[in-house]
Short mmCIF file of C-alpha atoms and ligand atoms in Angstrom, two decimals:
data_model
loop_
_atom_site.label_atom_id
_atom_site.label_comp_id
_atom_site.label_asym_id
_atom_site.label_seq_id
_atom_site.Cartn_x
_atom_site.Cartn_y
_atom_site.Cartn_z
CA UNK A 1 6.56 -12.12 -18.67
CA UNK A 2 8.69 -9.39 -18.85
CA UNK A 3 12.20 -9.47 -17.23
CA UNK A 4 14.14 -6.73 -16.02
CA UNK A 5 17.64 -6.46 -14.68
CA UNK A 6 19.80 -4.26 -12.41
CA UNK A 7 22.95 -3.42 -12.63
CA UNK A 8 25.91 -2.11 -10.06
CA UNK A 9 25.78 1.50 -10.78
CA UNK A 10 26.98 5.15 -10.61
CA UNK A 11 26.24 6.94 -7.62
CA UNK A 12 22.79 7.91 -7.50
CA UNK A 13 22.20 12.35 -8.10
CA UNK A 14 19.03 14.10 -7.99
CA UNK A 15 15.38 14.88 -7.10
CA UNK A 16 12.34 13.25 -8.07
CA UNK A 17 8.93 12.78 -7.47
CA UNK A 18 7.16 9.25 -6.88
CA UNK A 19 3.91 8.49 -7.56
CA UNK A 20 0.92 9.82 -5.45
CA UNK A 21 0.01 7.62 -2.75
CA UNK A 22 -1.72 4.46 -3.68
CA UNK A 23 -3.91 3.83 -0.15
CA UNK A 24 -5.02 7.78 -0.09
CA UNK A 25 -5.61 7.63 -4.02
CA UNK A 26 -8.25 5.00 -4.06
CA UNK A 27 -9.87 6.85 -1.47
CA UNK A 28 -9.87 9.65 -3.07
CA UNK A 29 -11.39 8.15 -6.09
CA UNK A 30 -13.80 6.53 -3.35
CA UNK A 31 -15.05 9.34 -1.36
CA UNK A 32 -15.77 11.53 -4.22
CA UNK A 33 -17.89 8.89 -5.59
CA UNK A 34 -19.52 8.95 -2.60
CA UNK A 35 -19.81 13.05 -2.21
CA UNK A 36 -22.24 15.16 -3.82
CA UNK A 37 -20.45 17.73 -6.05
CA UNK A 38 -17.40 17.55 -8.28
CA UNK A 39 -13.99 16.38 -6.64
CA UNK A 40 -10.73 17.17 -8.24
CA UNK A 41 -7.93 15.36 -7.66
CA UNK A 42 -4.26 16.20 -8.31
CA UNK A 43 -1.27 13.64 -8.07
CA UNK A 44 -3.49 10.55 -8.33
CA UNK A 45 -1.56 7.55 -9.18
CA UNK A 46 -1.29 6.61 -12.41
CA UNK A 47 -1.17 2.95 -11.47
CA UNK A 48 -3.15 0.28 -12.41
CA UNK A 49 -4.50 -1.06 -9.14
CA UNK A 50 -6.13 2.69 -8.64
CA UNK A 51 -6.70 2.92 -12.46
CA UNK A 52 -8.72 -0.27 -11.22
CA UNK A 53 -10.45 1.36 -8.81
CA UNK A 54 -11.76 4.08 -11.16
CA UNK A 55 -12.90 1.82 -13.87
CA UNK A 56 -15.25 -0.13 -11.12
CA UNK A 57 -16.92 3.19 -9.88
CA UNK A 58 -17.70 4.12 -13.40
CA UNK A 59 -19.22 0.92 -14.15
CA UNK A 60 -21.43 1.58 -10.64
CA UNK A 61 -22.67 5.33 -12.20
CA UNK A 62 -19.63 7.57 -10.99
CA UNK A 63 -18.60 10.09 -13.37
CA UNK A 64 -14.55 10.00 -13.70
CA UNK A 65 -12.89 12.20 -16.15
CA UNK A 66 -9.42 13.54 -16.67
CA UNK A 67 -8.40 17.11 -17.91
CA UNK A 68 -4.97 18.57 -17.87
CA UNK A 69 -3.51 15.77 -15.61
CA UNK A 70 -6.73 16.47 -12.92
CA UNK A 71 -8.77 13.89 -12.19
CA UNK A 72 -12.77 15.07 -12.03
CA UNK A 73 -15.25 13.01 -9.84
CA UNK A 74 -19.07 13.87 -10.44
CA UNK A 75 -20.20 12.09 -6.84
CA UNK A 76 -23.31 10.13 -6.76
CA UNK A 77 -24.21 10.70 -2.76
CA UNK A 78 -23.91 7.89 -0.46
CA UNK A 79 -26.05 4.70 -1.58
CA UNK A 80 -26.06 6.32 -4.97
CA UNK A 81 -24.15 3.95 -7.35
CA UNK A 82 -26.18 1.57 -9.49
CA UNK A 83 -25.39 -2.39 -10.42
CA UNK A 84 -22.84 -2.86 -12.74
CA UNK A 85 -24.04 -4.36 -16.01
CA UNK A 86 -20.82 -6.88 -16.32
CA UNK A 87 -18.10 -8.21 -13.43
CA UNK A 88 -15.77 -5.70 -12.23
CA UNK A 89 -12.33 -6.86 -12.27
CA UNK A 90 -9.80 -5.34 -9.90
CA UNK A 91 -6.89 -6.78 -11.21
CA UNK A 92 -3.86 -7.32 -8.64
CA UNK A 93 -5.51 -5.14 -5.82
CA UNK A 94 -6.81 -5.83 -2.32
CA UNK A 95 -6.84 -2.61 -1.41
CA UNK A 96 -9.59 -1.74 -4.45
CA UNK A 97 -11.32 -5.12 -3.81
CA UNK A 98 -11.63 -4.59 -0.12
CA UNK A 99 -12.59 -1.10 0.10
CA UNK A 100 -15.26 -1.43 -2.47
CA UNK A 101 -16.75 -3.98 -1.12
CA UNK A 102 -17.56 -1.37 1.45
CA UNK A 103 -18.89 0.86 -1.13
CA UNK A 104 -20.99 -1.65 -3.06
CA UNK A 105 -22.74 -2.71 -0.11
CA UNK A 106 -24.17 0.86 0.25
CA UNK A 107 -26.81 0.54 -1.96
CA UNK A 108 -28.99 -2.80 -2.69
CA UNK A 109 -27.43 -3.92 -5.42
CA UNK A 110 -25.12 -7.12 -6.66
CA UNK A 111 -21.90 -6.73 -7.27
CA UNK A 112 -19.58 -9.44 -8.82
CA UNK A 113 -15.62 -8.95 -8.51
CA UNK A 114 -13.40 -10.87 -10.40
CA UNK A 115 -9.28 -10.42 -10.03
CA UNK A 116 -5.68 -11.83 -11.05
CA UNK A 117 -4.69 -14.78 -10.11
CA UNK A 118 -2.55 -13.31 -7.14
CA UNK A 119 -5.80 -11.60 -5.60
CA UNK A 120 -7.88 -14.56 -6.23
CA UNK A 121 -5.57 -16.27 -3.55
CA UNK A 122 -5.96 -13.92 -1.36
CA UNK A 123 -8.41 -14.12 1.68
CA UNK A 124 -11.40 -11.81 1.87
CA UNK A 125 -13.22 -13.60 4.79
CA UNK A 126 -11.79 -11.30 7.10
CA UNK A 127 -14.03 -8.37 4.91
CA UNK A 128 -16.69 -10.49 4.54
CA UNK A 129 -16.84 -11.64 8.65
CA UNK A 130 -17.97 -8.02 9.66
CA UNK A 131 -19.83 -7.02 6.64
CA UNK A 132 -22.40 -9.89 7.17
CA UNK A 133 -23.21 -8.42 10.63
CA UNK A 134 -24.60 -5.38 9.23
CA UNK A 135 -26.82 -7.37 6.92
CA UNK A 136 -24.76 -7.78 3.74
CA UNK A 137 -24.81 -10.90 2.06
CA UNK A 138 -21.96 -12.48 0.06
CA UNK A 139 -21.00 -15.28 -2.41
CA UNK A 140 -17.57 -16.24 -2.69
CA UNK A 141 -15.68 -19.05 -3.81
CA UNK A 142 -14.47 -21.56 -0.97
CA UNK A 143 -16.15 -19.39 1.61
CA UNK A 144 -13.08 -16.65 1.26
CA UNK A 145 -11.70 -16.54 -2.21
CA UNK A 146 -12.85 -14.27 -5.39
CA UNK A 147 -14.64 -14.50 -7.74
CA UNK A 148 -17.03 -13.35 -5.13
CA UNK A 149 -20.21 -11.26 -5.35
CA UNK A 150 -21.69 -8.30 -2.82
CA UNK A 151 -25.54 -8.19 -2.34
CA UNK A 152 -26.11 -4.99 -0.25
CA UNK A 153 -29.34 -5.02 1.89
CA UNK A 154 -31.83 -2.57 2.16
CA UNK A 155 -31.08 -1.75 4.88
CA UNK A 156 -27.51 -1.94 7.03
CA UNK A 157 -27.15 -2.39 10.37
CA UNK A 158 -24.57 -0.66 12.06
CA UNK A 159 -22.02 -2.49 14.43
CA UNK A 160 -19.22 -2.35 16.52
CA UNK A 161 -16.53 -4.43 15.80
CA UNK A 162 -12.78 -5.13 17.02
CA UNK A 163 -10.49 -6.19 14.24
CA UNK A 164 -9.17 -9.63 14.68
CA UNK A 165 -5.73 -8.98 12.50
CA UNK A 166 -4.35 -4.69 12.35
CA UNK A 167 -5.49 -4.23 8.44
CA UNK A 168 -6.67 -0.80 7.34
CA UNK A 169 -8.44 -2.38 4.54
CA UNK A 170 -10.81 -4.24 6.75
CA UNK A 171 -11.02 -1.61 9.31
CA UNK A 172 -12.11 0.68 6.07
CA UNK A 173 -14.25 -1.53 4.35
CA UNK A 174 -16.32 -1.52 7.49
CA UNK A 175 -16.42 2.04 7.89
CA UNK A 176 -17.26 2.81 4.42
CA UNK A 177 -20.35 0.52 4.59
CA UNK A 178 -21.13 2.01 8.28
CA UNK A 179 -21.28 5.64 6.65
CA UNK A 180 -24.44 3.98 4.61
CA UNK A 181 -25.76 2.50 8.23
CA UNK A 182 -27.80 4.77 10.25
CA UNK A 183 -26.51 5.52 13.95
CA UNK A 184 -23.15 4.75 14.78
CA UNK A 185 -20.63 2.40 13.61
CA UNK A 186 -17.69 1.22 15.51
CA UNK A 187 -14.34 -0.67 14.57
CA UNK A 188 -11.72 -1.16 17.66
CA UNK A 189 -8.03 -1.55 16.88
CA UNK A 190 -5.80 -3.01 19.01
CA UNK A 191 -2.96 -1.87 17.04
CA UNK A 192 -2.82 1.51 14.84
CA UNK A 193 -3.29 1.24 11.38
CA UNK A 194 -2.85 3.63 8.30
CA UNK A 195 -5.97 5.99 8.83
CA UNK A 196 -6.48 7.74 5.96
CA UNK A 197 -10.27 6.78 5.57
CA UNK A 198 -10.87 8.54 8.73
CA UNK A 199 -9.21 11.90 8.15
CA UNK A 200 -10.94 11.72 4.23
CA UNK A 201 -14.26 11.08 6.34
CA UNK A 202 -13.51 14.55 8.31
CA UNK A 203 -11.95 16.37 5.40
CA UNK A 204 -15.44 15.54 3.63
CA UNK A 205 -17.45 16.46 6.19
CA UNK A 206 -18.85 13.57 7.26
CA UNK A 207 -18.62 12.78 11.59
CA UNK A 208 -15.95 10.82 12.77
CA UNK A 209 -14.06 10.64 16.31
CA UNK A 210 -11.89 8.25 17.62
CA UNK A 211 -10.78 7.65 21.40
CA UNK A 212 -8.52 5.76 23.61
CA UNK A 213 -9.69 2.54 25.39
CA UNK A 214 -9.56 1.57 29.10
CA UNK A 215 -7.54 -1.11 27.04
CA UNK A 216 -5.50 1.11 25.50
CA UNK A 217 -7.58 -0.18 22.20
CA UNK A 218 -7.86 2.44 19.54
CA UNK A 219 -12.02 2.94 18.70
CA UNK A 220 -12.84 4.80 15.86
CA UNK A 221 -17.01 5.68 15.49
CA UNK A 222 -18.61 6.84 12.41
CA UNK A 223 -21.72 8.63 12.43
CA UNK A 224 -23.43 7.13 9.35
CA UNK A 225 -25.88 8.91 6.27
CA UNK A 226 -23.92 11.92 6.47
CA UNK A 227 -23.75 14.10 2.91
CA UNK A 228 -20.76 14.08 2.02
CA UNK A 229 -19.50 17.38 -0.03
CA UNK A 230 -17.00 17.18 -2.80
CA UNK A 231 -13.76 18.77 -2.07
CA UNK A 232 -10.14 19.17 -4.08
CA UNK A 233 -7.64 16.17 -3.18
CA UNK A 234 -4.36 16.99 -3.47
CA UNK A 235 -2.64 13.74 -3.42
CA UNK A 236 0.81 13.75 -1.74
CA UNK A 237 3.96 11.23 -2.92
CA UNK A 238 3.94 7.39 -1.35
CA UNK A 239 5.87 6.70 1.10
CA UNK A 240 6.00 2.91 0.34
CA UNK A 241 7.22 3.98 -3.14
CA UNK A 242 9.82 6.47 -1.75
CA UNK A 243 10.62 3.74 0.08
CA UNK A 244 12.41 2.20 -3.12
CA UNK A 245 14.69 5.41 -3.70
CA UNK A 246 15.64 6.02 -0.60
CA UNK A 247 17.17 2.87 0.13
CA UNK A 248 18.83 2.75 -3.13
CA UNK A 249 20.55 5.88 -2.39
CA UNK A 250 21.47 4.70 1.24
CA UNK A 251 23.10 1.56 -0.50
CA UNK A 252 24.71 2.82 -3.80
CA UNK A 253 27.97 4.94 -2.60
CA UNK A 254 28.33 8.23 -2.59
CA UNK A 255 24.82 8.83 -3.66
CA UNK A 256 22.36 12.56 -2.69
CA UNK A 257 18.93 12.29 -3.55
CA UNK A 258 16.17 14.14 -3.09
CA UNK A 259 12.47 12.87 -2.77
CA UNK A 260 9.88 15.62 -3.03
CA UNK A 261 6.72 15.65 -1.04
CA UNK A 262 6.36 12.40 0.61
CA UNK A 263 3.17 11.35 2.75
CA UNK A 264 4.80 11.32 6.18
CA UNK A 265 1.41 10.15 8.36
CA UNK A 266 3.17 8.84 11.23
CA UNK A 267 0.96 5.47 11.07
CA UNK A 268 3.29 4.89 7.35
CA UNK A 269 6.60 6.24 8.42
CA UNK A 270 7.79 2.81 10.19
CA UNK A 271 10.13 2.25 7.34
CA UNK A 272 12.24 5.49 7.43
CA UNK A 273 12.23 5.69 11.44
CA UNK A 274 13.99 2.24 11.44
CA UNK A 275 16.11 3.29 8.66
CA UNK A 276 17.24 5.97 11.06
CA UNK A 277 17.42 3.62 13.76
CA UNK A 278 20.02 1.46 11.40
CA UNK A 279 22.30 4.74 10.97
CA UNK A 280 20.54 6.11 7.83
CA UNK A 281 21.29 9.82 6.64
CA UNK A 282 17.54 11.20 6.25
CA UNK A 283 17.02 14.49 6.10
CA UNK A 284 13.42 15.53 6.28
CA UNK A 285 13.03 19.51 4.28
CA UNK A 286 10.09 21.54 4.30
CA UNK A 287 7.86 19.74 6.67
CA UNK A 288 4.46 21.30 6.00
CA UNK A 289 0.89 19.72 5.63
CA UNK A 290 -0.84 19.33 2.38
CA UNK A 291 -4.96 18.66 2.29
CA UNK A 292 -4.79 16.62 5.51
CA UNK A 293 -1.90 14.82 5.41
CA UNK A 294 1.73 15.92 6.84
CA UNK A 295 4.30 15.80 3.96
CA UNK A 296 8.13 16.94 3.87
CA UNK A 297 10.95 16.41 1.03
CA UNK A 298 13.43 13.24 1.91
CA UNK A 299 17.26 14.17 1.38
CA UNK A 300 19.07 11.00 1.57
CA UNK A 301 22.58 10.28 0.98
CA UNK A 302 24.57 6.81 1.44
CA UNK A 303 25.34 5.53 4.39
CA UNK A 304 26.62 2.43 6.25
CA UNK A 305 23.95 0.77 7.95
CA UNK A 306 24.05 -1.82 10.72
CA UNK A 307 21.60 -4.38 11.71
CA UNK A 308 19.40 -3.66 14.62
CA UNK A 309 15.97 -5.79 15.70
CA UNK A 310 12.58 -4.17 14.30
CA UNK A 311 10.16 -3.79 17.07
CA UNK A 312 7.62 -5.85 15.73
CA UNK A 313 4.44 -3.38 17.01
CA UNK A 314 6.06 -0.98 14.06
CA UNK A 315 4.41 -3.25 11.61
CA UNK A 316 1.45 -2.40 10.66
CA UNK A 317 3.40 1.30 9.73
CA UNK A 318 5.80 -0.20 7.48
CA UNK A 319 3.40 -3.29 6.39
CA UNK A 320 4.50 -2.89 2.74
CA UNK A 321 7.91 -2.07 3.39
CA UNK A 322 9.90 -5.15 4.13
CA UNK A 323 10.89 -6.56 1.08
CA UNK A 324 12.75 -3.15 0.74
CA UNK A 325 14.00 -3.44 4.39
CA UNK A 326 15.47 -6.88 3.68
CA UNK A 327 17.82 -5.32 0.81
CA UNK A 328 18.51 -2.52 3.66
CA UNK A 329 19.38 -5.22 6.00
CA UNK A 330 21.00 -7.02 3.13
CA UNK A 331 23.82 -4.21 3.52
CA UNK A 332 23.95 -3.92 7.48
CA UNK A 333 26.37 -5.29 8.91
CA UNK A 334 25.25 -7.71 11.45
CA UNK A 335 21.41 -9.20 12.10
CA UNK A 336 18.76 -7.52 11.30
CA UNK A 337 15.52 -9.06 13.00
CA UNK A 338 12.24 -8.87 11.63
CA UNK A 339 9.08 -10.18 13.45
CA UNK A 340 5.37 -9.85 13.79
CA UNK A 341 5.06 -10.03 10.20
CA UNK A 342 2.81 -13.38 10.00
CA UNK A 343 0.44 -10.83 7.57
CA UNK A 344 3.58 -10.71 5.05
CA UNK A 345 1.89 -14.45 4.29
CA UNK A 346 -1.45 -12.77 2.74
CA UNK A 347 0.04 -10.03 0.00
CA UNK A 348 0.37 -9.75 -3.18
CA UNK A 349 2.70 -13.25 -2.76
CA UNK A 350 3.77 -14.78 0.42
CA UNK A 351 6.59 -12.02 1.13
CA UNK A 352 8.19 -14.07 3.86
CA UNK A 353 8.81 -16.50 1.66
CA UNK A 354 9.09 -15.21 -1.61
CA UNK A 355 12.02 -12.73 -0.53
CA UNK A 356 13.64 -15.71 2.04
CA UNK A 357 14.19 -17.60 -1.70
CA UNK A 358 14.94 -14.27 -3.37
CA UNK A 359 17.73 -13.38 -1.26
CA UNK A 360 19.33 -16.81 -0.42
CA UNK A 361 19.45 -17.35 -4.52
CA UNK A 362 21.34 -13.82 -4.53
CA UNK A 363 23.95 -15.38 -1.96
CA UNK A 364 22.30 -13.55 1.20
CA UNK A 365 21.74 -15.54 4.37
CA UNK A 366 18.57 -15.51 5.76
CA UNK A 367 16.52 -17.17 8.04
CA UNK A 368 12.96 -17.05 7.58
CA UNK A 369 10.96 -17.97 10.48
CA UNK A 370 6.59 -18.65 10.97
CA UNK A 371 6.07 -14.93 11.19
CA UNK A 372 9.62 -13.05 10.02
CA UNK A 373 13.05 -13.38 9.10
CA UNK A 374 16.60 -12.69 10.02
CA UNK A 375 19.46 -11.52 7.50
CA UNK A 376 23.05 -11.89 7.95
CA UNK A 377 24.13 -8.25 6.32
CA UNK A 378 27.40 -7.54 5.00
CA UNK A 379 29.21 -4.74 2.83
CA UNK A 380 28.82 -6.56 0.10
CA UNK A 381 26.19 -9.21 -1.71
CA UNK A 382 26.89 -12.13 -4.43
CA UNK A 383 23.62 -11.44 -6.60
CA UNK A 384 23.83 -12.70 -10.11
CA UNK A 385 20.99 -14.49 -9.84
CA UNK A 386 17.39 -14.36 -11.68
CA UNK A 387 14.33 -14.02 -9.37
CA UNK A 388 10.78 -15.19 -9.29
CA UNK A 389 8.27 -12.03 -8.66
CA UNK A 390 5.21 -14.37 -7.92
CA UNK A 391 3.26 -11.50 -9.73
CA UNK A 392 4.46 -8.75 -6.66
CA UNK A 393 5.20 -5.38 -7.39
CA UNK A 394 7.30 -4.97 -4.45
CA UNK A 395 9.43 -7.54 -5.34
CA UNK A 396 10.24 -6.77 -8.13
CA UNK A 397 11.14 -3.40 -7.51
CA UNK A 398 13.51 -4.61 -4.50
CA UNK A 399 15.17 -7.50 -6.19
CA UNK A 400 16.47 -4.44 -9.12
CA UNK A 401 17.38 -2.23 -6.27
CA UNK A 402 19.52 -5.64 -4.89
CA UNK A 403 20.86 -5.64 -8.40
CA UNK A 404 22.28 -1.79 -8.32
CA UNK A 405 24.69 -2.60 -5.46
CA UNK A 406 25.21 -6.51 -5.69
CA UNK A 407 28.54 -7.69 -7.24
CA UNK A 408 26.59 -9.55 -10.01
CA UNK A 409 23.27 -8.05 -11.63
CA UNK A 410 20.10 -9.73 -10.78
CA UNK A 411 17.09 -10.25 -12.94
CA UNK A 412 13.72 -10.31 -12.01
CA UNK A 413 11.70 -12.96 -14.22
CA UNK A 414 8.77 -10.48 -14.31
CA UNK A 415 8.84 -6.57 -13.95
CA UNK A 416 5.37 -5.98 -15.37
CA UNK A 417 3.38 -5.86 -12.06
CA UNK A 418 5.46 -2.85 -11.40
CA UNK A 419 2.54 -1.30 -13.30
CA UNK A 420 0.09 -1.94 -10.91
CA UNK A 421 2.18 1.42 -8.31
CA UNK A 422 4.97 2.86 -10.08
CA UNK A 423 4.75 3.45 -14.11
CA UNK A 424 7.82 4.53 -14.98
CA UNK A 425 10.04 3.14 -12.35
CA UNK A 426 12.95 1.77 -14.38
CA UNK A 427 13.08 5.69 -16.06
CA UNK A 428 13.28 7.37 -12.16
CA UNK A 429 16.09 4.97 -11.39
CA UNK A 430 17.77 5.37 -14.91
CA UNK A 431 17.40 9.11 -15.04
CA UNK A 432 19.29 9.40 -10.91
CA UNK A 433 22.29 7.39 -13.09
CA UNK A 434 21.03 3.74 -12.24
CA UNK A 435 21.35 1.27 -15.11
CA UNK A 436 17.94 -0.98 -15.32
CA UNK A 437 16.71 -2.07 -18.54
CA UNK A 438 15.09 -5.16 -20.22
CA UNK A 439 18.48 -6.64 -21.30
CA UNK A 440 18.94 -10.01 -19.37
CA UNK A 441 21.74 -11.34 -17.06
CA UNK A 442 24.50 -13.46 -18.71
CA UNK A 443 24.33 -16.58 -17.04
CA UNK A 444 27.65 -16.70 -14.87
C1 S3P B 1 -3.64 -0.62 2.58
C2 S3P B 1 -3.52 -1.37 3.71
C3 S3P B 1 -2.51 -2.42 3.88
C4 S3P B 1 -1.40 -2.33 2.83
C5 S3P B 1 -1.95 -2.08 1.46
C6 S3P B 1 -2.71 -0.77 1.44
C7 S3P B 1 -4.70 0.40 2.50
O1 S3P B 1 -3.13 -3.69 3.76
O2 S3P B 1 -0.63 -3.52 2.84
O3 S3P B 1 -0.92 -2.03 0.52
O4 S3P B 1 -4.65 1.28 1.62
O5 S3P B 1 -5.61 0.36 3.34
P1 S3P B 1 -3.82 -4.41 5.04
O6 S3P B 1 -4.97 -3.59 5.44
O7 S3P B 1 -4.23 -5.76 4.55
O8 S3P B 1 -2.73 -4.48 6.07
#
């Protein structure tokens, strides 16, 4: 354990750059892996759940080096990799476990995943439910849990499939095995998710196209076996990490920051356009594209928000977002109302209620409901309070931005899954004029 606390601050000055995004830097990893050639990377995350990621496709044959800050990926061609000799442990992330599962099941070969105790809680079934219908075989503990292992066929069968629950992981995993299938593989949406696999798919030259439903379903088809050719990621900033500056700076008076190239796919901007919604000053500069992906710097400076209700189809493109949102909506004045979010149950911790216990303890009201929660915002918040992480990243990091605007600091018990997306987060914060450090709350 580690504990970290926040402390009402200075007005927040500056520009900075976040870490490269998580979701598009696993792919990355991924899809050169998969691509015949060498890929370099710049801007990968430095994080451990993509560190993960890494370490697992070296163990199945890819060749991953670093030079000068680029990442180099010596691709193995699809259904290239080999069987790991040992278990390959992904630490804290779904995203890694999911999407590989994908991968490993291109090839016949077994592969057993272990994780932390916050991803062995977490359910994989809904991977697992389509995989099995194009002929891969899994064993997993209590039908849904890891340890688990992958036994790809010889060969896949390709499917079409429409996502019970709107999670790019699954709808990836799928696709990634499909691109090992021959013919065509199919995964229907019924609401947008993030879709970075699919533009990588394109960007690597593999055959992808997606269309609009008599249903008004989303269907995305892969043409499978494609080669894919290696080709230079340039990974922009993540949005769900800019996510943590920017509402600092909204909350913390008379603050102007800037946040340099952000990922601003409209399928993760949910958080920002509700900020807006909620009388934010964002400013987005330089809107350009970068490999694929629109980008733009993010001026924000403070502002007094008010509470408005979240439409709750914006979800899935601000899925990681609402811890953050709840210290927005901490600060609003009047309700903010946050619903659809039943999949907040399944992360890293149950978010719902993890951040519902979190914020009451800091003298917030909230109400958390099945599937959201409502806060009772204010111009000012109680804090002084020490707060249990539940081995989440995300809370973490929003509990210490409560803690730079709350009358009282706040503690989180635990600040080391930070680690797993932002290294280096306490330094951003201190070096804009925030005061976070490992020194712990006086008891009041
Ligand atoms: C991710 C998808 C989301 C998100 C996660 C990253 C991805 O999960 O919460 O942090 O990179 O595909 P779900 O697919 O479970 O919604």
């Amino acid at each position: 354990m580690h504990p970290l606390t926040s402390r009402n601050t200075s007005p927040l000055t500056g520009t900075v750059i976040v870490p490269g995004d998580k979701s598009i830097s696993h792919r990355a990893l991924i899809f050169g892996a998969m691509s015949i050639g060498e890929t370099r990377i710049t801007g990968l995350s430095q994080g451990e759940d993509v560190q993960d990621t890494a370490s697992a496709l070296v163990a199945m044959g890819a060749g991953i080096t670093t030079q000068d800050g680029v990442c180099l990926v010596e691709g193995r061609g699809i259904g290239g990799l080999m069987e790991p000799a040992t278990a390959v442990d992904l630490g804290n992330s779904g995203t890694a476990v999911r999407l590989l599962m994908g991968v490993a099941a291109q090839q016949p070969i077994k592969v057993h995943f272990t994780g932390d105790a916050s991803l062995s809680s977490r359910p994989m079934a809904r991977v697992m439910t389509p995989l099995k219908q194009l002929g891969i075989q899994f064993d997993a503990r209590d039908d849904d849990l890891l340890p688990l292992s992958v036994q790809g066929p010889e060969k896949l069968l390709p499917i079409r499939y429409t996502l019970p629950v709107p999670s790019a992981q699954v709808k990836s995993a799928i696709l990634l095995a499909g691109l090992a299938a021959p013919g065509e593989t199919a995964v229907i949406e019924k609401e947008r998710t993030r879709d970075h696999t699919e533009r990588m798919v394109t960007y690597f030259g593999g055959d992808i196209h997606s269309e609009t439903g008599g249903k008004g379903e989303h269907i995305i088809t892969v043409k499978g076996q494609p080669e894919l050719k290696a080709a230079p990621v340039d990974v922009p900033g993540d949005p769900s990490q800019a996510a943590f500056v920017v509402v600092a700076a909204l909350l913390c008076p008379d603050s102007d920051v800037t946040v340099r190239n952000v990922c601003l796919n409209t399928l993760r901007d949910g958080l920002f356009v509700t900020l807006r919604e909620m009388g934010a000053n964002l400013e987005y500069l330089d809107e350009r594209n970068n490999g694929g992906e629109p980008v733009a710097d993010i001026r924000v400076r403070s502002s007094q928000l008010h509470g408005i209700e979240v439409p709750a189809d914006r979800a899935p493109s601000m899925i990681d977002e609402y811890p953050v949102l709840c210290i927005a909506a901490a600060f609003a004045t009047g309700q903010t109302v946050m619903k659809g979010l039943a999949e907040l149950r399944v992360k890293e911790s149950d978010r719902l209620a993890v951040m519902a216990e979190g914020l009451k303890a800091c003298g917030i009201k909230v109400a958390e409901q099945p599937d959201g929660l409502i806060i009772d915002g204010g111009t000012s918040a109680p804090g002084g309070a020490t707060v249990a992480t539940h081995l989440d990243h995300r809370i973490a990091m929003s509990f210490l931005v409560l803690g730079l605007v709350s009358d009282q600091p706040v503690t989180v018990d635990d600040g080391s899954p930070i680690d797993t997306s932002f290294p280096g987060f306490a330094d951003l914060f201190n070096g804009l004029g925030a005061d976070i450090s490992n020194v712990e709350r006086k008891a009041s």
